[in-house]
GROMACS .gro file of C-alpha atoms in nm:
model
  417
    1MET     CA    1   0.197   3.527  -0.486
    2LEU     CA    2  -0.150   3.518  -0.346
    3ASP     CA    3  -0.460   3.533  -0.559
    4PRO     CA    4  -0.577   3.901  -0.564
    5GLN     CA    5  -0.922   3.809  -0.438
    6GLY     CA    6  -0.764   3.611  -0.157
    7GLU     CA    7  -0.556   3.914  -0.057
    8LEU     CA    8  -0.866   4.133  -0.028
    9ALA     CA    9  -1.050   3.872   0.179
   10LEU     CA   10  -0.769   3.816   0.424
   11THR     CA   11  -0.675   4.031   0.718
   12PHE     CA   12  -0.377   4.013   0.944
   13ASP     CA   13  -0.605   3.919   1.234
   14ASN     CA   14  -0.723   3.606   1.055
   15VAL     CA   15  -0.369   3.479   1.014
   16LEU     CA   16  -0.261   3.564   1.367
   17LYS     CA   17  -0.576   3.406   1.511
   18THR     CA   18  -0.487   3.080   1.338
   19LEU     CA   19  -0.144   3.093   1.501
   20THR     CA   20  -0.294   3.120   1.850
   21CYS     CA   21  -0.261   2.857   2.123
   22GLY     CA   22  -0.594   2.702   2.215
   23SER     CA   23  -0.495   2.688   2.581
   24CYS     CA   24  -0.358   3.035   2.662
   25ASN     CA   25  -0.524   3.217   2.369
   26LYS     CA   26  -0.198   3.390   2.286
   27PRO     CA   27   0.033   3.361   1.983
   28PHE     CA   28   0.236   3.042   1.993
   29ILE     CA   29   0.552   3.043   2.202
   30HIS     CA   30   0.761   2.733   2.127
   31PRO     CA   31   0.467   2.548   1.964
   32VAL     CA   32   0.455   2.169   2.007
   33THR     CA   33   0.226   1.957   1.784
   34LEU     CA   34   0.044   1.664   1.944
   35ASP     CA   35  -0.029   1.325   1.790
   36CYS     CA   36  -0.391   1.433   1.745
   37GLY     CA   37  -0.283   1.716   1.513
   38ASN     CA   38  -0.350   2.003   1.754
   39THR     CA   39  -0.075   2.243   1.865
   40LEU     CA   40  -0.008   2.406   2.202
   41CYS     CA   41   0.264   2.621   2.346
   42LEU     CA   42   0.534   2.419   2.517
   43ALA     CA   43   0.450   2.583   2.850
   44CYS     CA   44   0.080   2.502   2.802
   45LEU     CA   45   0.133   2.128   2.770
   46PRO     CA   46  -0.022   1.952   3.073
   47GLU     CA   47   0.215   1.757   3.292
   48THR     CA   48   0.004   1.445   3.245
   49LEU     CA   49  -0.236   1.353   2.967
   50ASP     CA   50  -0.524   1.110   2.968
   51SER     CA   51  -0.361   0.769   2.922
   52SER     CA   52  -0.671   0.642   2.743
   53SER     CA   53  -0.617   0.896   2.467
   54LYS     CA   54  -0.349   0.721   2.264
   55HIS     CA   55  -0.357   0.974   1.984
   56CYS     CA   56  -0.335   1.294   2.190
   57ASN     CA   57   0.014   1.272   2.338
   58PRO     CA   58   0.299   1.506   2.257
   59HIS     CA   59   0.558   1.380   2.012
   60GLY     CA   60   0.810   1.519   2.258
   61THR     CA   61   0.933   1.863   2.354
   62HIS     CA   62   1.067   1.944   2.007
   63VAL     CA   63   0.929   2.270   1.875
   64ASP     CA   64   0.722   2.261   1.556
   65VAL     CA   65   0.977   2.437   1.336
   66THR     CA   66   0.734   2.555   1.067
   67LEU     CA   67   0.472   2.698   1.303
   68ALA     CA   68   0.742   2.867   1.510
   69LYS     CA   69   0.875   3.043   1.198
   70LEU     CA   70   0.527   3.144   1.084
   71THR     CA   71   0.442   3.288   1.426
   72LYS     CA   72   0.768   3.482   1.434
   73ILE     CA   73   0.702   3.630   1.088
   74CYS     CA   74   0.351   3.744   1.190
   75LEU     CA   75   0.464   3.896   1.520
   76GLU     CA   76   0.748   4.084   1.353
   77THR     CA   77   0.502   4.219   1.096
   78GLU     CA   78   0.266   4.332   1.373
   79ILE     CA   79   0.545   4.512   1.557
   80LYS     CA   80   0.655   4.693   1.243
   81ALA     CA   81   0.295   4.801   1.177
   82LEU     CA   82   0.277   4.961   1.524
   83GLU     CA   83   0.606   5.150   1.491
   84PRO     CA   84   0.573   5.524   1.406
   85THR     CA   85   0.660   5.585   1.047
   86ILE     CA   86   0.918   5.854   0.963
   87SER     CA   87   0.850   5.872   0.593
   88ASN     CA   88   0.543   6.050   0.459
   89SER     CA   89   0.492   5.766   0.213
   90GLU     CA   90   0.338   5.524   0.462
   91GLU     CA   91   0.316   5.164   0.335
   92SER     CA   92  -0.044   5.067   0.259
   93PRO     CA   93  -0.201   4.771   0.447
   94GLU     CA   94  -0.245   4.588   0.117
   95THR     CA   95   0.125   4.613   0.040
   96ARG     CA   96   0.218   4.507   0.392
   97PHE     CA   97  -0.016   4.207   0.379
   98SER     CA   98   0.113   4.108   0.037
   99LYS     CA   99   0.470   4.102   0.165
  100LEU     CA  100   0.357   3.908   0.470
  101TYR     CA  101   0.183   3.642   0.265
  102ASP     CA  102   0.487   3.608   0.039
  103LEU     CA  103   0.698   3.537   0.345
  104LEU     CA  104   0.441   3.290   0.478
  105SER     CA  105   0.417   3.114   0.144
  106LEU     CA  106   0.787   3.029   0.153
  107GLU     CA  107   0.721   2.825   0.467
  108PHE     CA  108   0.431   2.637   0.307
  109GLU     CA  109   0.659   2.435   0.079
  110CYS     CA  110   0.728   2.068   0.151
  111GLN     CA  111   1.103   2.006   0.140
  112ILE     CA  112   1.053   1.664  -0.022
  113CYS     CA  113   0.826   1.740  -0.318
  114TYR     CA  114   0.887   2.120  -0.322
  115GLN     CA  115   0.517   2.185  -0.361
  116ILE     CA  116   0.260   2.335  -0.128
  117PHE     CA  117   0.181   2.117   0.175
  118HIS     CA  118  -0.088   1.853   0.118
  119GLU     CA  119  -0.203   1.685   0.441
  120PRO     CA  120   0.098   1.812   0.640
  121VAL     CA  121   0.223   1.600   0.929
  122THR     CA  122   0.485   1.700   1.184
  123THR     CA  123   0.755   1.456   1.292
  124VAL     CA  124   0.880   1.390   1.642
  125CYS     CA  125   1.178   1.615   1.565
  126GLY     CA  126   0.951   1.906   1.475
  127HIS     CA  127   0.977   1.910   1.094
  128THR     CA  128   0.674   1.906   0.867
  129PHE     CA  129   0.619   1.733   0.532
  130CYS     CA  130   0.330   1.609   0.318
  131TYR     CA  131   0.200   1.284   0.468
  132GLU     CA  132   0.249   1.079   0.151
  133CYS     CA  133   0.590   1.235   0.082
  134LEU     CA  134   0.715   1.139   0.427
  135LEU     CA  135   0.591   0.780   0.393
  136ARG     CA  136   0.753   0.740   0.052
  137THR     CA  137   1.082   0.882   0.182
  138HIS     CA  138   1.072   0.647   0.481
  139ASP     CA  139   1.049   0.352   0.240
  140HIS     CA  140   1.406   0.431   0.137
  141ASN     CA  141   1.552   0.597   0.447
  142SER     CA  142   1.415   0.592   0.801
  143SER     CA  143   1.571   0.924   0.904
  144CYS     CA  144   1.418   1.273   0.886
  145PRO     CA  145   1.503   1.440   0.554
  146MET     CA  146   1.592   1.761   0.739
  147CYS     CA  147   1.785   1.663   1.053
  148ARG     CA  148   1.849   1.285   1.007
  149HIS     CA  149   1.664   1.201   1.328
  150GLN     CA  150   1.547   0.838   1.319
  151LEU     CA  151   1.173   0.813   1.259
  152ASP     CA  152   0.948   0.522   1.347
  153TYR     CA  153   0.719   0.410   1.064
  154SER     CA  154   0.429   0.326   1.294
  155GLU     CA  155   0.434   0.678   1.439
  156ILE     CA  156   0.433   0.832   1.091
  157SER     CA  157   0.153   0.610   0.960
  158ARG     CA  158  -0.082   0.700   1.245
  159SER     CA  159   0.005   1.070   1.258
  160SER     CA  160  -0.280   1.316   1.225
  161ILE     CA  161  -0.271   1.617   0.997
  162ASN     CA  162  -0.124   1.930   1.151
  163PHE     CA  163  -0.456   2.116   1.180
  164THR     CA  164  -0.308   2.459   1.245
  165LEU     CA  165  -0.076   2.450   0.947
  166SER     CA  166  -0.341   2.297   0.720
  167ARG     CA  167  -0.589   2.574   0.808
  168LEU     CA  168  -0.328   2.843   0.756
  169VAL     CA  169  -0.230   2.711   0.412
  170SER     CA  170  -0.596   2.699   0.305
  171LEU     CA  171  -0.651   3.051   0.441
  172CYS     CA  172  -0.356   3.208   0.260
  173LEU     CA  173  -0.347   3.008  -0.064
  174PRO     CA  174  -0.699   2.878  -0.131
  175GLU     CA  175  -0.665   2.858  -0.511
  176VAL     CA  176  -0.330   2.677  -0.494
  177VAL     CA  177  -0.468   2.429  -0.244
  178LEU     CA  178  -0.767   2.351  -0.471
  179GLU     CA  179  -0.545   2.308  -0.774
  180ARG     CA  180  -0.310   2.072  -0.587
  181LYS     CA  181  -0.608   1.864  -0.476
  182ARG     CA  182  -0.744   1.850  -0.833
  183GLN     CA  183  -0.409   1.725  -0.961
  184LEU     CA  184  -0.389   1.455  -0.695
  185ASP     CA  185  -0.749   1.345  -0.761
  186GLN     CA  186  -0.678   1.323  -1.133
  187ASN     CA  187  -0.363   1.115  -1.073
  188ALA     CA  188  -0.561   0.881  -0.849
  189MET     CA  189  -0.833   0.845  -1.115
  190ASN     CA  190  -0.575   0.759  -1.379
  191GLU     CA  191  -0.425   0.494  -1.153
  192HIS     CA  192  -0.765   0.333  -1.096
  193ASN     CA  193  -0.803   0.276  -1.470
  194GLU     CA  194  -0.509   0.034  -1.462
  195VAL     CA  195  -0.428  -0.255  -1.232
  196PRO     CA  196  -0.119  -0.256  -1.009
  197LEU     CA  197   0.095  -0.560  -1.103
  198PHE     CA  198   0.302  -0.743  -0.842
  199VAL     CA  199   0.575  -0.957  -1.000
  200CYS     CA  200   0.632  -1.227  -0.740
  201SER     CA  201   0.483  -1.573  -0.757
  202LEU     CA  202   0.202  -1.792  -0.886
  203VAL     CA  203  -0.137  -1.810  -0.718
  204PHE     CA  204  -0.460  -1.968  -0.842
  205PRO     CA  205  -0.817  -1.839  -0.806
  206GLY     CA  206  -0.966  -1.923  -0.469
  207MET     CA  207  -0.624  -2.002  -0.321
  208PRO     CA  208  -0.452  -1.804  -0.043
  209CYS     CA  209  -0.112  -1.641  -0.056
  210GLN     CA  210   0.081  -1.469   0.221
  211LEU     CA  211   0.324  -1.197   0.112
  212HIS     CA  212   0.608  -1.018   0.287
  213ILE     CA  213   0.623  -0.664   0.147
  214PHE     CA  214   0.962  -0.500   0.201
  215GLU     CA  215   1.074  -0.335  -0.125
  216PRO     CA  216   1.009   0.045  -0.125
  217ARG     CA  217   0.823   0.036  -0.458
  218TYR     CA  218   0.584  -0.235  -0.341
  219ARG     CA  219   0.533  -0.073  -0.002
  220LEU     CA  220   0.412   0.232  -0.192
  221MET     CA  221   0.196   0.014  -0.415
  222ILE     CA  222   0.028  -0.161  -0.119
  223ARG     CA  223  -0.046   0.172   0.052
  224ARG     CA  224  -0.217   0.295  -0.263
  225ILE     CA  225  -0.411  -0.029  -0.302
  226MET     CA  226  -0.539  -0.003   0.055
  227MET     CA  227  -0.680   0.340  -0.032
  228THR     CA  228  -0.899   0.188  -0.305
  229ARG     CA  229  -1.241   0.035  -0.256
  230THR     CA  230  -1.151  -0.314  -0.387
  231HIS     CA  231  -0.805  -0.371  -0.233
  232GLN     CA  232  -0.710  -0.571  -0.543
  233PHE     CA  233  -0.395  -0.612  -0.753
  234GLY     CA  234  -0.257  -0.854  -1.010
  235MET     CA  235  -0.004  -1.124  -0.922
  236LEU     CA  236   0.232  -1.259  -1.188
  237LEU     CA  237   0.542  -1.472  -1.223
  238ALA     CA  238   0.862  -1.310  -1.340
  239GLY     CA  239   0.914  -1.339  -1.713
  240LYS     CA  240   1.189  -1.512  -1.907
  241ASN     CA  241   1.404  -1.409  -2.203
  242GLY     CA  242   1.416  -1.046  -2.100
  243LYS     CA  243   1.042  -1.006  -2.036
  244PRO     CA  244   0.948  -0.840  -1.706
  245PHE     CA  245   0.665  -1.085  -1.633
  246VAL     CA  246   0.451  -1.357  -1.788
  247GLU     CA  247   0.138  -1.284  -1.990
  248TYR     CA  248  -0.118  -1.443  -1.758
  249GLY     CA  249  -0.173  -1.379  -1.390
  250THR     CA  250  -0.431  -1.387  -1.111
  251MET     CA  251  -0.620  -1.097  -0.957
  252VAL     CA  252  -0.591  -1.113  -0.578
  253ARG     CA  253  -0.765  -0.926  -0.298
  254ILE     CA  254  -0.598  -0.822   0.028
  255LYS     CA  255  -0.785  -0.984   0.319
  256SER     CA  256  -0.570  -0.851   0.600
  257ILE     CA  257  -0.250  -0.657   0.651
  258ASP     CA  258  -0.008  -0.658   0.944
  259ALA     CA  259   0.210  -0.346   0.933
  260LEU     CA  260   0.548  -0.385   1.101
  261PRO     CA  261   0.717  -0.097   1.290
  262ASP     CA  262   0.989  -0.052   1.025
  263GLY     CA  263   0.745  -0.010   0.736
  264ARG     CA  264   0.742  -0.367   0.611
  265SER     CA  265   0.413  -0.554   0.612
  266LEU     CA  266   0.271  -0.905   0.604
  267ILE     CA  267  -0.044  -0.934   0.396
  268GLN     CA  268  -0.292  -1.215   0.347
  269THR     CA  269  -0.442  -1.235  -0.002
  270ILE     CA  270  -0.688  -1.459  -0.183
  271GLY     CA  271  -0.694  -1.532  -0.556
  272LEU     CA  272  -1.006  -1.406  -0.737
  273TYR     CA  273  -0.983  -1.469  -1.112
  274ARG     CA  274  -0.733  -1.508  -1.394
  275PHE     CA  275  -0.639  -1.234  -1.638
  276ARG     CA  276  -0.422  -1.163  -1.940
  277VAL     CA  277  -0.210  -0.848  -1.956
  278LEU     CA  278  -0.303  -0.635  -2.258
  279ASN     CA  279  -0.060  -0.349  -2.199
  280HIS     CA  280   0.161  -0.224  -1.922
  281SER     CA  281   0.379   0.065  -1.810
  282SER     CA  282   0.599   0.154  -1.514
  283HIS     CA  283   0.464   0.380  -1.241
  284ASP     CA  284   0.681   0.491  -0.948
  285GLY     CA  285   0.896   0.180  -0.981
  286TYR     CA  286   0.622  -0.085  -1.011
  287PHE     CA  287   0.416  -0.203  -1.307
  288ILE     CA  288   0.056  -0.115  -1.386
  289GLY     CA  289  -0.142  -0.242  -1.682
  290GLY     CA  290  -0.467  -0.300  -1.859
  291VAL     CA  291  -0.590  -0.656  -1.817
  292GLU     CA  292  -0.856  -0.884  -1.964
  293ARG     CA  293  -1.043  -1.129  -1.744
  294ILE     CA  294  -1.007  -1.494  -1.846
  295SER     CA  295  -1.278  -1.757  -1.781
  296ASP     CA  296  -1.305  -2.126  -1.857
  297ASP     CA  297  -1.489  -2.248  -2.165
  298PRO     CA  298  -1.783  -2.490  -2.116
  299VAL     CA  299  -1.668  -2.845  -2.046
  300ILE     CA  300  -1.670  -3.052  -2.365
  301PRO     CA  301  -1.573  -3.422  -2.331
  302ALA     CA  302  -1.271  -3.510  -2.543
  303ASN     CA  303  -1.181  -3.843  -2.700
  304PRO     CA  304  -0.864  -4.004  -2.560
  305THR     CA  305  -0.550  -4.000  -2.772
  306PRO     CA  306  -0.346  -4.317  -2.832
  307ASN     CA  307  -0.087  -4.211  -2.572
  308SER     CA  308  -0.336  -4.105  -2.304
  309THR     CA  309  -0.483  -4.310  -2.022
  310GLN     CA  310  -0.827  -4.465  -2.037
  311VAL     CA  311  -0.968  -4.199  -1.810
  312THR     CA  312  -1.195  -3.991  -2.032
  313THR     CA  313  -1.451  -3.811  -1.818
  314VAL     CA  314  -1.402  -3.516  -1.591
  315GLU     CA  315  -1.553  -3.703  -1.298
  316GLU     CA  316  -1.314  -3.994  -1.343
  317MET     CA  317  -1.014  -3.765  -1.363
  318VAL     CA  318  -1.121  -3.583  -1.048
  319ASP     CA  319  -1.159  -3.916  -0.865
  320THR     CA  320  -0.816  -4.035  -0.980
  321ILE     CA  321  -0.648  -3.713  -0.869
  322LYS     CA  322  -0.831  -3.732  -0.535
  323CYS     CA  323  -0.696  -4.082  -0.480
  324PHE     CA  324  -0.344  -3.964  -0.550
  325ILE     CA  325  -0.376  -3.672  -0.308
  326ASN     CA  326  -0.521  -3.900  -0.041
  327THR     CA  327  -0.220  -4.127  -0.087
  328LEU     CA  328   0.007  -3.832  -0.025
  329ARG     CA  329  -0.193  -3.730   0.280
  330ASN     CA  330  -0.181  -4.079   0.427
  331GLY     CA  331   0.197  -4.074   0.405
  332SER     CA  332   0.236  -3.725   0.553
  333ALA     CA  333   0.287  -3.620   0.912
  334PRO     CA  334  -0.026  -3.510   1.105
  335TRP     CA  335   0.110  -3.157   1.152
  336LEU     CA  336   0.147  -3.120   0.775
  337LEU     CA  337  -0.210  -3.238   0.719
  338GLN     CA  338  -0.336  -2.981   0.967
  339ARG     CA  339  -0.135  -2.712   0.794
  340LEU     CA  340  -0.269  -2.810   0.452
  341ASP     CA  341  -0.628  -2.811   0.573
  342LYS     CA  342  -0.590  -2.477   0.748
  343THR     CA  343  -0.421  -2.314   0.446
  344TYR     CA  344  -0.615  -2.452   0.150
  345GLY     CA  345  -0.939  -2.560   0.313
  346ALA     CA  346  -1.156  -2.856   0.223
  347MET     CA  347  -1.142  -3.027  -0.113
  348PRO     CA  348  -1.377  -2.837  -0.355
  349SER     CA  349  -1.653  -3.025  -0.533
  350GLN     CA  350  -1.666  -2.825  -0.857
  351PRO     CA  351  -1.413  -2.944  -1.122
  352GLU     CA  352  -1.273  -2.598  -1.199
  353GLU     CA  353  -1.221  -2.507  -0.834
  354PHE     CA  354  -1.085  -2.856  -0.766
  355SER     CA  355  -0.824  -2.818  -1.041
  356TYR     CA  356  -0.683  -2.502  -0.878
  357TRP     CA  357  -0.691  -2.661  -0.533
  358ALA     CA  358  -0.512  -2.976  -0.652
  359ALA     CA  359  -0.253  -2.775  -0.848
  360SER     CA  360  -0.174  -2.571  -0.537
  361ILE     CA  361  -0.108  -2.880  -0.327
  362ILE     CA  362   0.089  -3.099  -0.569
  363PRO     CA  363   0.460  -3.001  -0.547
  364ILE     CA  364   0.538  -2.909  -0.909
  365GLU     CA  365   0.769  -2.630  -1.026
  366GLU     CA  366   0.583  -2.297  -1.063
  367TYR     CA  367   0.649  -2.244  -1.433
  368GLU     CA  368   0.506  -2.591  -1.498
  369LYS     CA  369   0.198  -2.494  -1.300
  370TYR     CA  370   0.176  -2.169  -1.493
  371LYS     CA  371   0.056  -2.369  -1.797
  372LEU     CA  372  -0.266  -2.432  -1.604
  373LEU     CA  373  -0.323  -2.059  -1.569
  374THR     CA  374  -0.323  -2.009  -1.947
  375THR     CA  375  -0.569  -2.293  -2.008
  376THR     CA  376  -0.937  -2.207  -2.053
  377ASN     CA  377  -1.054  -2.570  -2.054
  378THR     CA  378  -1.119  -2.740  -1.721
  379GLU     CA  379  -1.087  -3.087  -1.870
  380LEU     CA  380  -0.749  -3.010  -2.023
  381ARG     CA  381  -0.631  -2.864  -1.692
  382LEU     CA  382  -0.731  -3.182  -1.513
  383ARG     CA  383  -0.551  -3.393  -1.774
  384MET     CA  384  -0.233  -3.192  -1.713
  385ILE     CA  385  -0.264  -3.251  -1.337
  386LEU     CA  386  -0.331  -3.618  -1.402
  387HIS     CA  387  -0.012  -3.633  -1.606
  388TRP     CA  388   0.181  -3.495  -1.308
  389THR     CA  389   0.039  -3.762  -1.079
  390GLN     CA  390   0.144  -4.032  -1.326
  391ARG     CA  391   0.496  -3.893  -1.330
  392PHE     CA  392   0.509  -3.913  -0.952
  393LYS     CA  393   0.383  -4.271  -0.953
  394GLU     CA  394   0.660  -4.372  -1.190
  395GLN     CA  395   0.929  -4.255  -0.947
  396TRP     CA  396   1.096  -4.538  -0.754
  397TRP     CA  397   1.063  -4.366  -0.415
  398PHE     CA  398   0.684  -4.332  -0.461
  399SER     CA  399   0.638  -4.702  -0.539
  400CYS     CA  400   0.845  -4.781  -0.229
  401GLY     CA  401   0.613  -4.580  -0.007
  402GLY     CA  402   0.825  -4.266   0.003
  403CYS     CA  403   0.535  -4.023   0.048
  404ALA     CA  404   0.717  -3.858   0.336
  405THR     CA  405   0.962  -3.719   0.084
  406ILE     CA  406   0.688  -3.554  -0.117
  407GLY     CA  407   0.534  -3.431   0.208
  408VAL     CA  408   0.849  -3.229   0.272
  409ALA     CA  409   0.820  -3.086  -0.080
  410ILE     CA  410   0.460  -2.986  -0.014
  411ASP     CA  411   0.565  -2.808   0.305
  412ARG     CA  412   0.826  -2.608   0.112
  413LEU     CA  413   0.562  -2.497  -0.135
  414MET     CA  414   0.318  -2.361   0.124
  415PRO     CA  415   0.201  -2.007   0.032
  416THR     CA  416   0.450  -1.789   0.217
  417ARG     CA  417   0.655  -1.554  -0.003
   0.00000   0.00000   0.00000
């Protein structure tokens, strides 16, 4: 039912005017909604449209089902109002309008979420749904929920709001529209208090990572992230022993996104900083959680243990690791060197940044590298990397000049997921 104050403020003319074609200034006859969100009668569509206007072309000749029904309801009500009444108990305008708005309200319901339309968009087949509802449905099934017509993701994602229907909903149900918006805003605020968590792979601060997003839950997550100001989310390795993910991860920022026609996307990210997960929960199929930022402690020189090498200073460890990496580079193909330089950039000068850069290049299993992520001591992290290099040097193929073998391993570990 309409709000009583809304009933008094509305008139039949207001509703019918909203359902009027902007070209012929008459009530819609076979309304067709354009890409730009405007609606015209089918007969009023121009034979040719400006080719430079990519977003003002008709979806096709399919009638906008919802607007066609709404127009029919209003015209039938108008005809009944003009008919001579036989009974002495003539129906009051308020009662007639109330019945009209009840009928209209039934058509304002999205058939996916079963709530009032929010940002309604009309498909090529003429059916209308909430924009976000349609995108989420397309993540799982590419056909129209009403008629099973195949829908293209790129067309949905760039669709404009159906202006006529949006105005009509706001006109007839203003209080319901405001309440729906308040609920959505509150849900968005709650989401911003926790970080979306992507369980995928290991990435270090300052290092790039390319991701192929294809699972419906993560497609939804990325869309929501792109609506935020920071475009950030947490990246973690999958857990072991029944745990959903590991305790430490890296916050990453989306640098660019390439949306594919079928709804998948390729995104370029960059690591920002490390974090520890304090708590987590599941939200629409993916994890969100509260996190604590992790930083390195000040560098404090440590005394060597009996089993360690004679390298004791950070500078010496950095130099030794650099020599090892240069040895690998000298034994690698030129195309691989170009790919490494393009992906990871130049060798950093700061010890902390260098440790992440070196760990990304050296081909070690990810869960072994994960130990570096939990360490808050740059010197200890460098010692762990140094230990890896010593293990490589002890292999027979390395001493025989087999750097090409490790070059292949490096290529397999390049940041494409």
